Amino acid sequence: MIYSTYRLIILSGLIATLLLHSCSPGQQSDLTEQDPLPSWNEGHSRTSIINFVQDVTNEESPDFIAVSDRIAVFDNDGNLWSEKPLYFQLFFAMDRVKELAPQHPEWEAEQPFKAVLENDMSELIKQGEHGLLKIVMSTHAGNTTEEFEGIVKNWLSIARHPRFDRPYTDLVYQPMLELIMYLQDNNFKTFIVSGGGIEFMRPWVEQVYNIPRDQVVGSSIKTEFLIEEGEPVIRRLPEIDFIDDKEGKPVGINRFIGRKPVFCSGNSDGDLAMMQWTASGEGKRFMLYLHHTDSAREWAYDRDSSVGRLDKGLDEAEAKGWTVINMKEDWKFVYPFELNEQ
Amino acid sequence: MIYSTYRLIILSGLIATLLLHSCSPGQQSDLTEQDPLPSWNEGHSRTSIINFVQDVTNEESPDFIAVSDRIAVFDNDGNLWSEKPLYFQLFFAMDRVKELAPQHPEWEAEQPFKAVLENDMSELIKQGEHGLLKIVMSTHAGNTTEEFEGIVKNWLSIARHPRFDRPYTDLVYQPMLELIMYLQDNNFKTFIVSGGGIEFMRPWVEQVYNIPRDQVVGSSIKTEFLIEEGEPVIRRLPEIDFIDDKEGKPVGINRFIGRKPVFCSGNSDGDLAMMQWTASGEGKRFMLYLHHTDSAREWAYDRDSSVGRLDKGLDEAEAKGWTVINMKEDWKFVYPFELNEQ
């Protein structure tokens, strides 16, 4: 049911796109060919994706990949949805700090909570990774998995992104939704492999990306199974279990998927290790970096950004001939809502 | 490809079964109805499984379960294949000790290795869990994930079970293969949730059970991503990451699957927590215990067994009306090779 809703949304986007451009002969031919990537402009990125998929799914090709080996992994933050001005999960954590503050009067004088309560972003960033971890532990643990899921869903239904004044889940990338569906239609099994929290993603990825909950690899805290008042619960503990970032990504892929991917999509240096891991397999592979170059529709950043830095990854992509999406040039639309605004 | 081979094997088993019994009118009617569980005798277990599946997949039923919620979990040792006289992974570990012994002359005087090298089972069992852990750490770590997979595959191709003198993977249960396929045909997503090592299971479960590698939850040791001589590898470290047993099973289910199962199949007290977790969900659920009652064709054991003890689980199953398979009564065949021997 979720899947059909999802297909309907994607499909209506596709139809809208085709109708919008129906006077252009190029789009006319797309219509007859059932263009799988209607929000992608003609160019190297689009062509190389389609060539790869057509090649490895062709049984006659020397590059043919068996269905069971068609594993595709996608980073999430900055790759399937935006990550500016901060990772969206941090906005969630900050809102949680404000909500829980009445029960923690000590936070008014204690960093990093003080910075959050005073909306002092520069101080918060100064608190670094250790500060962020402290916030996550204080806001993501203590409750049961069911309670936490309810909190995430509720937050997503009311929170608004500061720049776009829209739900955060509106800020997913239309071209990436099409890419996921295109790969799924060609019998790729699609996984998210994110530094974000697994249990922060699971409540919404199924509906938004059509990726099942069990195909989400991410960071996690420890949990514990208990019988409380006769009812079995899983309680979230304030202790890191696994950080699924950088060298952790191939480790997470190995643990959860157990097979080397043949398609890897990411946008930052945090994705470089899983790109290298994917590239190291035998046979044809596809490594895809998203380069944020569009300050008008989204954001432009790379080597100097603290969130989503793309520096070594850009060099390695150039050196090894991996495909780099130029967001500004390659994407007709960034967000699904642009389709309705035209 | 693997999937079709698998279906062919199951199907040929099914046809053989039907042909064998073609003089019985009961079996004749099975043929016209395309019996999904031909190796199961008529009785409460078989009936309750079929009633459950028919009920929850019927859109008109108040018990209907959406496809995305059809999560089925199966313990492995003693539930999908035998576990006697010892967990098969321990035979693997013991063979590894013998293979690695020339590089470890100190093992000749050091327990638990000494017991293994001297085939002294009673001493080995005395060494307890700590001893077993020591053996696993010494034999399952140090190599890369690719090397380990090769070692497991090679062992499975040459090792023979002491009682049956057959490859260990011959000792899977034909009725359970049919049950897995029946659930898959009804759009259940089937997972293994085992105390055994994930990376010990992954090399063969796909072919043997038709369960993809990423649908295997199990115990694991830590791993590390490294670039060695320019090549990315994942190296296995001699450090426990996670024990997927007892209360660990619902924790593993939550971590890997992220959704409460609606169908849970196990055979020991080690599966009780995941039974309770499954049972605690809203809507219709199915909890299935396999009781080993067949000393002639397999083994008979329950409350007093050190391997695969079923004691509290049996009490709780009786108290709560969970389905308990009586292997001797309920199964026409235990192992697939019996089909060819008749």
XYZ file of C-alpha atoms in Angstrom:
684
model
C 0.000 0.000 0.000
C 2.805 2.361 0.954
C 4.602 1.302 -2.180
C 1.680 2.073 -4.448
C 1.180 5.474 -2.825
C 4.849 6.149 -3.356
C 4.741 5.113 -6.999
C 1.726 7.312 -7.508
C 3.572 10.316 -6.092
C 6.669 9.675 -8.200
C 4.571 8.946 -11.224
C 2.496 12.091 -10.811
C 5.778 14.019 -10.574
C 6.940 12.351 -13.732
C 3.716 13.077 -15.578
C 3.752 16.683 -14.363
C 7.304 17.031 -15.633
C 6.466 15.595 -18.999
C 3.355 17.762 -19.343
C 5.320 20.872 -18.417
C 7.795 20.176 -21.149
C 5.429 18.664 -23.625
C 6.175 21.368 -26.180
C 9.851 20.385 -26.210
C 10.597 17.649 -28.748
C 13.272 16.203 -26.441
C 10.718 15.550 -23.761
C 8.317 14.127 -26.296
C 10.770 11.382 -27.080
C 11.257 10.834 -23.321
C 7.561 10.175 -23.083
C 7.624 7.427 -25.675
C 10.725 5.884 -24.093
C 9.231 6.169 -20.592
C 12.139 8.207 -19.280
C 13.132 6.741 -15.900
C 14.921 9.946 -14.809
C 12.683 12.820 -15.910
C 14.131 15.332 -13.428
C 17.673 14.824 -14.701
C 19.027 17.028 -17.505
C 20.796 15.405 -20.404
C 24.488 15.151 -19.617
C 27.279 12.928 -18.398
C 25.733 12.014 -15.001
C 22.410 10.954 -16.420
C 23.959 9.111 -19.357
C 26.465 7.213 -17.259
C 23.787 6.081 -14.772
C 21.543 4.786 -17.562
C 24.429 3.166 -19.421
C 25.526 1.389 -16.255
C 22.068 0.050 -15.453
C 21.393 -1.053 -19.024
C 24.778 -2.735 -19.223
C 24.739 -4.700 -15.959
C 21.122 -5.862 -16.374
C 21.730 -7.143 -19.902
C 22.286 -10.901 -19.753
C 24.252 -10.768 -22.977
C 26.720 -8.234 -21.575
C 30.092 -9.308 -20.120
C 29.275 -6.853 -17.309
C 25.993 -8.586 -16.376
C 25.358 -8.634 -12.614
C 23.120 -11.320 -11.077
C 20.043 -9.996 -9.275
C 21.283 -11.196 -5.864
C 24.417 -9.056 -6.300
C 22.558 -5.886 -7.259
C 23.113 -4.049 -3.995
C 22.861 -0.251 -4.099
C 23.745 1.911 -1.091
C 22.785 5.551 -0.544
C 24.022 7.995 2.022
C 21.098 10.020 3.387
C 22.050 13.487 4.719
C 22.951 15.767 1.808
C 22.450 12.889 -0.596
C 18.748 11.985 -0.442
C 17.635 15.070 1.479
C 19.304 18.349 2.418
C 21.657 18.720 5.375
C 21.845 22.503 5.750
C 22.167 24.619 7.784
C 22.662 21.542 10.045
C 21.879 17.823 9.865
C 18.115 17.649 10.313
C 18.494 15.150 13.119
C 20.266 17.880 15.091
C 17.259 20.157 14.742
C 15.248 17.276 16.145
C 17.699 16.873 19.035
C 17.649 20.604 19.763
C 13.857 20.681 19.807
C 13.967 17.715 22.172
C 16.358 19.593 24.493
C 13.887 22.491 24.647
C 11.016 20.116 25.293
C 12.839 18.254 28.047
C 14.407 21.380 29.620
C 11.692 21.840 32.291
C 12.726 18.434 33.705
C 16.406 19.489 33.645
C 16.795 22.905 35.273
C 20.569 22.267 35.431
C 20.754 22.576 31.631
C 20.351 26.354 31.852
C 23.939 26.610 33.075
C 25.423 23.505 31.423
C 26.911 23.305 27.940
C 26.022 22.260 25.321
C 22.410 22.489 26.552
C 22.770 26.177 27.437
C 23.747 26.976 23.835
C 20.702 25.100 22.527
C 18.308 26.788 24.947
C 19.745 30.201 23.985
C 19.705 29.365 20.257
C 23.420 30.158 20.236
C 24.520 28.257 17.131
C 28.119 29.481 17.134
C 28.587 28.320 20.730
C 26.920 25.011 19.878
C 29.272 24.414 16.961
C 32.200 25.241 19.292
C 31.064 22.375 21.542
C 32.084 20.042 18.727
C 31.363 16.372 18.335
C 31.528 15.705 22.052
C 28.837 18.308 22.686
C 26.616 16.903 19.961
C 27.011 13.406 21.346
C 25.961 14.670 24.761
C 22.824 16.187 23.246
C 21.971 13.024 21.349
C 22.455 10.831 24.421
C 20.232 13.070 26.528
C 17.466 13.312 23.970
C 17.484 9.962 22.150
C 17.716 7.537 25.078
C 15.687 6.487 28.110
C 12.467 5.785 26.243
C 11.272 2.591 24.599
C 11.667 2.070 20.859
C 7.931 2.554 20.404
C 7.913 5.794 22.352
C 10.895 7.094 20.403
C 9.220 6.293 17.088
C 6.152 8.255 18.196
C 8.326 11.230 19.171
C 10.096 11.256 15.791
C 6.840 11.005 13.841
C 5.252 13.748 15.884
C 8.259 16.028 15.392
C 8.271 15.470 11.631
C 4.584 16.353 11.470
C 5.053 19.732 13.164
C 8.674 20.863 12.678
C 9.482 23.235 9.823
C 12.774 23.809 8.059
C 14.073 27.334 8.861
C 14.763 28.350 5.242
C 11.882 26.730 3.379
C 9.253 26.733 6.130
C 8.247 23.216 5.102
C 8.340 19.806 6.763
C 11.861 18.394 6.638
C 10.662 15.426 4.599
C 9.670 17.870 1.825
C 13.385 18.503 1.333
C 14.168 15.180 -0.310
C 15.670 15.281 -3.784
C 13.246 14.474 -6.597
C 16.042 13.221 -8.924
C 17.252 10.819 -6.238
C 13.723 9.469 -5.684
C 13.654 8.729 -9.400
C 17.087 7.114 -9.244
C 16.041 4.847 -6.355
C 12.907 3.798 -8.228
C 14.867 3.251 -11.446
C 17.284 0.925 -9.643
C 14.437 -0.896 -7.868
C 12.669 -1.378 -11.192
C 15.869 -3.027 -12.380
C 15.918 -5.389 -9.393
C 18.521 -3.586 -7.346
C 18.046 -3.906 -3.596
C 18.390 -0.361 -2.285
C 19.817 0.433 1.158
C 20.384 3.618 3.106
C 23.816 3.750 4.747
C 23.852 6.883 6.860
C 25.723 8.432 9.752
C 22.297 9.394 11.083
C 20.454 7.337 13.663
C 18.747 4.189 12.379
C 15.764 4.737 14.630
C 15.490 8.381 13.621
C 15.230 7.301 9.959
C 13.067 4.202 10.124
C 9.768 5.894 11.006
C 9.676 7.745 7.668
C 12.081 6.267 5.083
C 9.626 3.628 3.953
C 6.998 6.142 2.933
C 9.389 8.805 1.682
C 11.981 6.721 -0.201
C 10.191 3.381 -0.584
C 13.086 1.734 1.252
C 11.981 -0.872 3.819
C 12.931 -0.362 7.460
C 15.249 -3.363 7.438
C 17.249 -1.824 4.586
C 18.429 1.090 6.700
C 21.982 0.998 8.036
C 22.898 3.803 10.409
C 24.332 4.835 13.733
C 22.761 3.336 16.818
C 22.717 3.414 20.584
C 22.517 0.278 22.695
C 19.147 -1.142 23.618
C 17.929 -3.633 26.150
C 15.030 -6.117 26.156
C 12.993 -6.053 29.358
C 9.658 -7.256 30.658
C 8.113 -4.212 32.328
C 4.862 -4.799 34.215
C 4.344 -7.948 32.182
C 4.913 -6.165 28.872
C 8.032 -6.827 26.763
C 9.755 -3.576 25.750
C 13.036 -2.565 24.179
C 14.511 0.359 26.054
C 17.065 2.772 24.540
C 20.237 3.188 26.591
C 22.477 6.289 26.739
C 25.427 4.415 25.275
C 26.812 4.456 21.738
C 26.507 1.130 19.943
C 27.905 1.966 16.528
C 28.857 5.062 14.519
C 28.067 4.438 10.871
C 30.328 7.083 9.373
C 33.609 7.154 7.430
C 35.405 3.801 7.978
C 32.289 2.720 9.881
C 30.246 2.679 6.671
C 31.872 -0.363 5.050
C 31.806 -2.032 8.472
C 28.065 -1.306 8.719
C 27.521 -2.530 5.152
C 29.334 -5.754 5.960
C 27.387 -6.242 9.176
C 23.904 -5.476 7.880
C 24.093 -6.352 4.191
C 26.910 -8.891 4.093
C 27.619 -8.299 0.439
C 29.743 -5.721 -1.341
C 27.575 -3.112 -3.103
C 27.861 -2.544 -6.847
C 26.330 0.929 -6.713
C 27.295 3.583 -4.163
C 25.836 7.062 -3.891
C 27.083 9.705 -1.451
C 28.020 13.346 -1.129
C 30.760 13.815 1.453
C 34.133 12.602 2.666
C 32.156 10.562 5.184
C 31.121 8.396 2.223
C 34.623 7.924 0.818
C 35.357 4.630 2.605
C 32.133 3.033 1.311
C 32.949 4.342 -2.169
C 36.378 2.678 -1.953
C 34.803 -0.516 -0.617
C 32.285 -0.573 -3.485
C 34.959 0.227 -6.062
C 37.177 -2.608 -4.833
C 34.820 -5.341 -6.019
C 35.286 -7.377 -9.143
C 33.202 -6.575 -12.193
C 31.439 -3.383 -13.112
C 30.683 -0.895 -10.312
C 29.184 2.569 -10.083
C 30.386 5.265 -7.693
C 28.290 8.449 -7.658
C 29.135 11.632 -5.780
C 26.621 14.456 -5.451
C 28.361 17.849 -5.592
C 26.295 20.632 -4.045
C 26.680 23.497 -6.523
C 23.307 25.172 -6.380
C 23.099 28.009 -3.869
C 19.898 29.315 -5.439
C 17.696 26.218 -5.248
C 19.591 24.375 -2.486
C 23.135 25.074 -1.203
C 26.635 25.244 -2.662
C 29.452 23.786 -0.569
C 32.314 21.339 -0.731
C 35.910 21.564 0.526
C 35.458 24.084 3.335
C 32.127 23.001 4.772
C 32.012 21.608 8.297
C 28.701 19.844 7.574
C 29.006 17.569 4.548
C 32.586 18.412 3.594
C 33.536 17.028 0.174
C 37.283 17.382 -0.274
C 39.260 14.128 -0.468
C 36.236 12.479 -2.022
C 36.186 15.032 -4.849
C 39.877 14.453 -5.548
C 39.470 10.676 -5.539
C 36.372 10.859 -7.735
C 38.307 12.933 -10.281
C 41.367 10.676 -10.106
C 39.349 7.478 -10.516
C 36.731 8.672 -12.957
C 33.767 8.254 -10.600
C 30.631 10.118 -11.646
C 30.089 13.501 -9.968
C 26.651 15.077 -10.138
C 26.745 18.826 -10.596
C 23.464 19.654 -8.876
C 22.993 23.004 -10.615
C 23.627 21.644 -14.092
C 22.368 18.087 -13.858
C 19.068 18.477 -12.039
C 15.956 20.009 -13.602
C 14.286 20.031 -10.225
C 15.739 19.634 -6.752
C 12.696 19.163 -4.496
C 9.381 17.466 -5.333
C 7.428 20.602 -4.378
C 9.046 22.510 -7.274
C 6.998 20.341 -9.630
C 3.779 21.821 -8.268
C 5.072 25.377 -8.099
C 5.927 25.660 -11.787
C 19.317 -18.190 -10.363
C 19.920 -19.496 -6.851
C 16.256 -18.966 -6.171
C 15.116 -21.036 -9.128
C 17.528 -23.845 -8.258
C 16.120 -23.784 -4.752
C 12.527 -23.868 -5.949
C 13.394 -26.737 -8.223
C 14.833 -28.714 -5.330
C 11.841 -28.031 -3.088
C 9.457 -28.705 -5.921
C 11.094 -31.973 -6.826
C 10.813 -32.964 -3.154
C 7.163 -32.051 -3.242
C 6.481 -34.016 -6.409
C 8.378 -37.013 -5.072
C 6.292 -36.884 -1.913
C 3.070 -36.713 -3.812
C 4.049 -39.559 -6.134
C 5.041 -41.727 -3.196
C 1.666 -41.280 -1.648
C -0.382 -41.164 -4.806
C -2.442 -44.183 -3.766
C -3.701 -42.336 -0.679
C -6.838 -40.305 -1.375
C -5.702 -37.647 1.146
C -2.620 -36.975 -0.894
C -4.620 -36.920 -4.097
C -6.641 -34.036 -2.819
C -3.384 -32.345 -1.745
C -2.254 -32.520 -5.337
C -5.285 -30.727 -6.668
C -5.022 -28.129 -3.914
C -1.256 -27.725 -4.473
C -0.393 -28.576 -0.885
C 2.157 -26.012 0.339
C 3.378 -28.278 3.164
C 3.632 -31.783 1.702
C 6.078 -33.053 4.327
C 3.763 -32.158 7.202
C 1.270 -34.706 8.501
C -2.309 -33.655 9.040
C -2.705 -32.358 12.566
C -2.855 -29.306 14.775
C 0.544 -27.831 13.804
C -0.052 -28.006 10.088
C -3.636 -26.781 10.358
C -2.815 -23.852 12.589
C 0.001 -22.680 10.302
C -2.235 -22.791 7.233
C -5.152 -21.167 9.036
C -2.908 -18.343 10.223
C -1.459 -17.652 6.777
C -4.841 -17.819 5.048
C -6.372 -15.540 7.654
C -3.758 -12.774 7.752
C -3.364 -12.629 3.965
C -7.108 -12.330 3.381
C -7.962 -8.663 2.827
C -11.515 -9.282 4.000
C -10.346 -10.681 7.340
C -10.205 -8.505 10.490
C -6.793 -10.150 11.053
C -5.367 -9.005 7.698
C -1.692 -8.012 7.917
C -0.222 -5.571 5.364
C 2.642 -6.959 3.294
C 5.181 -4.568 4.833
C 4.351 -5.981 8.284
C 4.697 -9.638 7.282
C 7.994 -10.260 9.057
C 8.817 -13.876 9.902
C 11.837 -14.824 12.027
C 13.441 -18.249 12.313
C 16.026 -19.492 14.730
C 18.586 -21.646 12.903
C 20.324 -24.273 15.100
C 17.861 -27.029 15.964
C 15.133 -25.178 14.122
C 16.143 -25.109 10.449
C 18.954 -27.657 10.740
C 20.051 -30.053 13.464
C 22.224 -29.026 16.411
C 23.335 -32.384 17.753
C 25.611 -33.699 19.120
C 26.908 -30.079 19.185
C 26.128 -26.850 17.330
C 27.590 -27.389 13.865
C 29.549 -24.151 14.094
C 31.493 -25.723 16.985
C 32.548 -28.607 14.759
C 33.787 -25.958 12.348
C 35.685 -24.190 15.143
C 37.209 -27.456 16.352
C 38.359 -28.362 12.856
C 39.880 -24.882 12.601
C 41.762 -25.427 15.879
C 43.267 -28.608 14.458
C 44.173 -26.861 11.231
C 45.792 -23.916 12.987
C 47.506 -26.017 15.680
C 50.899 -26.274 13.897
C 51.150 -22.471 14.166
C 50.259 -22.642 17.889
C 52.450 -25.266 19.612
C 51.364 -23.754 22.982
C 47.832 -25.118 22.403
C 49.019 -28.656 23.180
C 49.162 -27.715 26.860
C 46.504 -24.984 26.958
C 42.774 -25.472 27.542
C 40.355 -25.469 25.855
C 42.603 -26.158 22.838
C 44.153 -29.233 24.429
C 40.705 -30.824 24.785
C 39.932 -30.144 21.127
C 43.259 -31.548 19.928
C 42.721 -34.650 22.046
C 39.057 -34.980 20.949
C 38.149 -34.888 24.652
C 34.511 -33.796 24.457
C 33.747 -34.101 28.159
C 36.702 -31.851 29.043
C 35.651 -29.429 26.320
C 32.133 -29.190 27.700
C 33.645 -28.602 31.173
C 35.444 -25.552 29.765
C 32.000 -23.955 29.405
C 31.012 -20.824 27.577
C 34.291 -19.089 28.339
C 36.212 -21.930 26.730
C 33.996 -21.932 23.669
C 34.398 -18.174 23.308
C 38.171 -18.607 23.431
C 37.988 -21.174 20.637
C 35.757 -18.986 18.499
C 37.989 -15.931 18.964
C 41.098 -17.909 18.033
C 39.570 -19.480 14.961
C 37.117 -16.908 13.604
C 39.237 -13.735 13.757
C 42.398 -12.334 12.217
C 41.435 -12.946 8.618
C 39.539 -10.721 6.209
C 35.820 -11.229 5.607
C 36.582 -12.650 2.158
C 39.127 -15.105 3.520
C 36.730 -16.223 6.251
C 33.958 -16.818 3.752
C 36.302 -19.008 1.706
C 37.251 -21.003 4.802
C 33.587 -21.628 5.718
C 32.669 -22.684 2.182
C 35.641 -24.989 1.959
C 34.814 -26.592 5.314
C 31.191 -27.164 4.332
C 32.302 -28.861 1.145
C 34.509 -31.408 2.936
C 33.239 -31.788 6.539
C 30.869 -34.640 7.362
C 28.407 -34.978 10.207
C 29.580 -37.715 12.628
C 26.238 -39.570 12.762
C 24.968 -39.235 9.213
C 28.282 -39.025 7.356
C 26.826 -36.300 5.180
C 27.601 -32.622 4.622
C 26.144 -30.553 7.463
C 23.926 -28.643 5.027
C 22.172 -31.956 4.222
C 20.786 -31.854 7.763
C 18.291 -29.079 7.150
C 14.639 -29.846 7.823
C 12.517 -30.464 4.734
C 9.275 -29.349 6.465
C 10.900 -26.059 7.467
C 12.125 -25.443 3.899
C 8.519 -25.856 2.821
C 7.323 -23.528 5.566
C 9.814 -20.812 4.555
C 8.734 -21.095 0.934
C 5.059 -21.073 1.887
C 5.523 -17.850 3.848
C 7.586 -16.272 1.064
C 4.902 -17.179 -1.458
C 2.501 -15.287 0.787
C 4.730 -12.202 0.783
C 6.294 -12.704 4.183
C 9.849 -11.399 4.464
C 11.777 -14.250 6.104
C 14.741 -13.652 8.420
C 17.094 -15.923 10.297
C 17.667 -14.797 13.898
C 20.328 -17.095 15.303
C 22.817 -17.269 18.127
C 25.265 -18.534 15.499
C 27.750 -16.269 13.749
C 26.340 -14.106 10.963
C 29.423 -14.631 8.849
C 29.378 -18.369 9.430
C 25.797 -18.500 8.067
C 25.894 -16.038 5.187
C 28.029 -18.111 2.804
C 25.361 -20.828 2.506
C 21.929 -19.673 3.762
C 21.006 -18.092 0.462
C 21.377 -21.321 -1.448
C 20.101 -23.619 1.274
C 17.137 -21.661 2.667
C 16.566 -19.066 -0.072
C 17.058 -16.346 2.545
C 19.187 -13.424 1.333
C 22.418 -12.623 3.151
C 21.062 -9.318 4.424
C 18.180 -11.143 6.107
C 20.447 -12.955 8.520
C 20.644 -11.688 12.103
C 23.222 -13.403 14.277
C 26.129 -13.076 16.649
C 29.132 -11.128 15.421
C 32.661 -10.126 16.238
C 33.982 -6.623 15.584
C 35.492 -5.767 12.237
C 37.660 -2.980 10.926
C 37.940 -1.333 7.503
C 41.520 -0.904 6.329
C 43.423 -0.157 3.151
C 46.125 -2.834 2.958
C 48.679 -2.479 0.167
C 46.239 -0.255 -1.678
C 43.371 -2.749 -1.337
C 40.366 -2.071 0.922
C 39.662 -4.985 3.243
C 37.477 -5.660 6.260
C 39.438 -7.491 8.893
C 37.851 -9.600 11.638
C 38.924 -8.679 15.160
C 39.111 -11.031 18.176
C 36.466 -9.044 20.054
C 32.785 -9.828 20.593
C 30.472 -7.329 18.950
C 27.070 -8.815 19.750
C 25.608 -12.060 21.097
C 22.307 -12.703 19.388
C 20.836 -15.091 21.929
C 18.106 -14.985 24.603
C 17.351 -11.316 25.398
C 19.780 -10.449 22.586
C 17.372 -11.814 19.979
C 14.710 -9.101 20.257
C 17.548 -6.569 20.450
C 19.008 -7.999 17.224
C 15.584 -8.022 15.596
C 15.087 -4.398 16.518
C 18.526 -3.423 15.271
C 18.507 -5.308 11.973
C 14.828 -5.503 11.069
C 13.352 -2.542 12.924
C 9.881 -3.995 12.970
C 8.192 -6.448 15.311
C 7.752 -9.879 13.679
C 4.302 -11.423 13.286
C 5.639 -14.964 12.929
C 8.327 -16.465 15.142
C 9.784 -19.950 14.862
C 12.280 -21.417 17.323
C 13.126 -24.503 19.338
C 14.841 -23.577 22.592
C 14.721 -21.333 25.633
C 17.185 -19.142 23.732
C 14.247 -18.228 21.493
C 11.822 -17.416 24.308
C 12.547 -13.666 24.413
C 11.914 -13.294 20.685
C 8.714 -15.329 21.057
C 7.576 -12.953 23.803
C 8.559 -9.948 21.696
C 6.602 -11.285 18.716
C 3.608 -12.180 20.874
C 3.478 -8.688 22.363
C 2.458 -7.002 19.119
C -1.059 -5.926 18.278
C -3.104 -8.043 15.898
C -2.756 -11.683 15.019
C 0.627 -13.336 15.667
C 2.047 -16.832 15.319
C 4.523 -18.375 17.747
C 5.860 -21.789 16.735
C 8.078 -24.010 18.863
C 9.747 -27.114 17.435
C 9.878 -29.907 20.004
C 12.539 -32.527 19.242
C 10.744 -35.819 19.898
C 12.243 -38.078 17.267
C 15.264 -40.046 18.457
C 15.024 -42.414 15.502
C 15.131 -39.986 12.587
C 16.742 -37.050 14.434
C 17.096 -36.536 18.206
C 14.753 -36.318 21.194
C 15.578 -33.721 23.841
C 14.036 -30.854 25.752
C 14.230 -29.883 29.440
C 17.546 -31.498 30.357
C 19.589 -30.836 27.269
C 22.609 -28.532 27.515
C 22.498 -27.855 23.770
C 19.089 -26.541 22.734
C 17.344 -26.804 26.097
C 13.577 -26.303 25.830
C 12.155 -25.920 29.323
C 10.682 -22.505 30.152
C 9.736 -22.122 26.515
C 7.684 -25.323 26.620
C 5.836 -24.141 29.731
C 5.132 -20.739 28.250
C 4.012 -22.242 24.937
C 1.559 -24.468 26.808
C 0.329 -21.642 29.027
C -0.187 -19.235 26.137
C -1.430 -21.645 23.490
C 1.510 -21.246 21.135
C 1.856 -23.981 18.530
C 4.321 -26.760 19.395
C 5.526 -29.048 16.623
C 5.900 -32.649 17.698
C 8.628 -33.658 15.270
C 7.883 -37.372 15.437
C 4.149 -36.983 14.886
C 3.951 -33.887 12.703
C 6.677 -34.465 10.143
C 6.450 -37.034 7.345
C 10.087 -36.450 6.536
C 12.821 -34.746 8.523
C 15.686 -34.342 6.054
C 15.484 -33.747 2.290
C 17.640 -36.826 1.607
C 14.892 -39.081 3.031
C 12.807 -38.212 -0.012
C 15.326 -39.914 -2.260
C 15.876 -42.868 0.028
C 12.263 -44.006 0.114
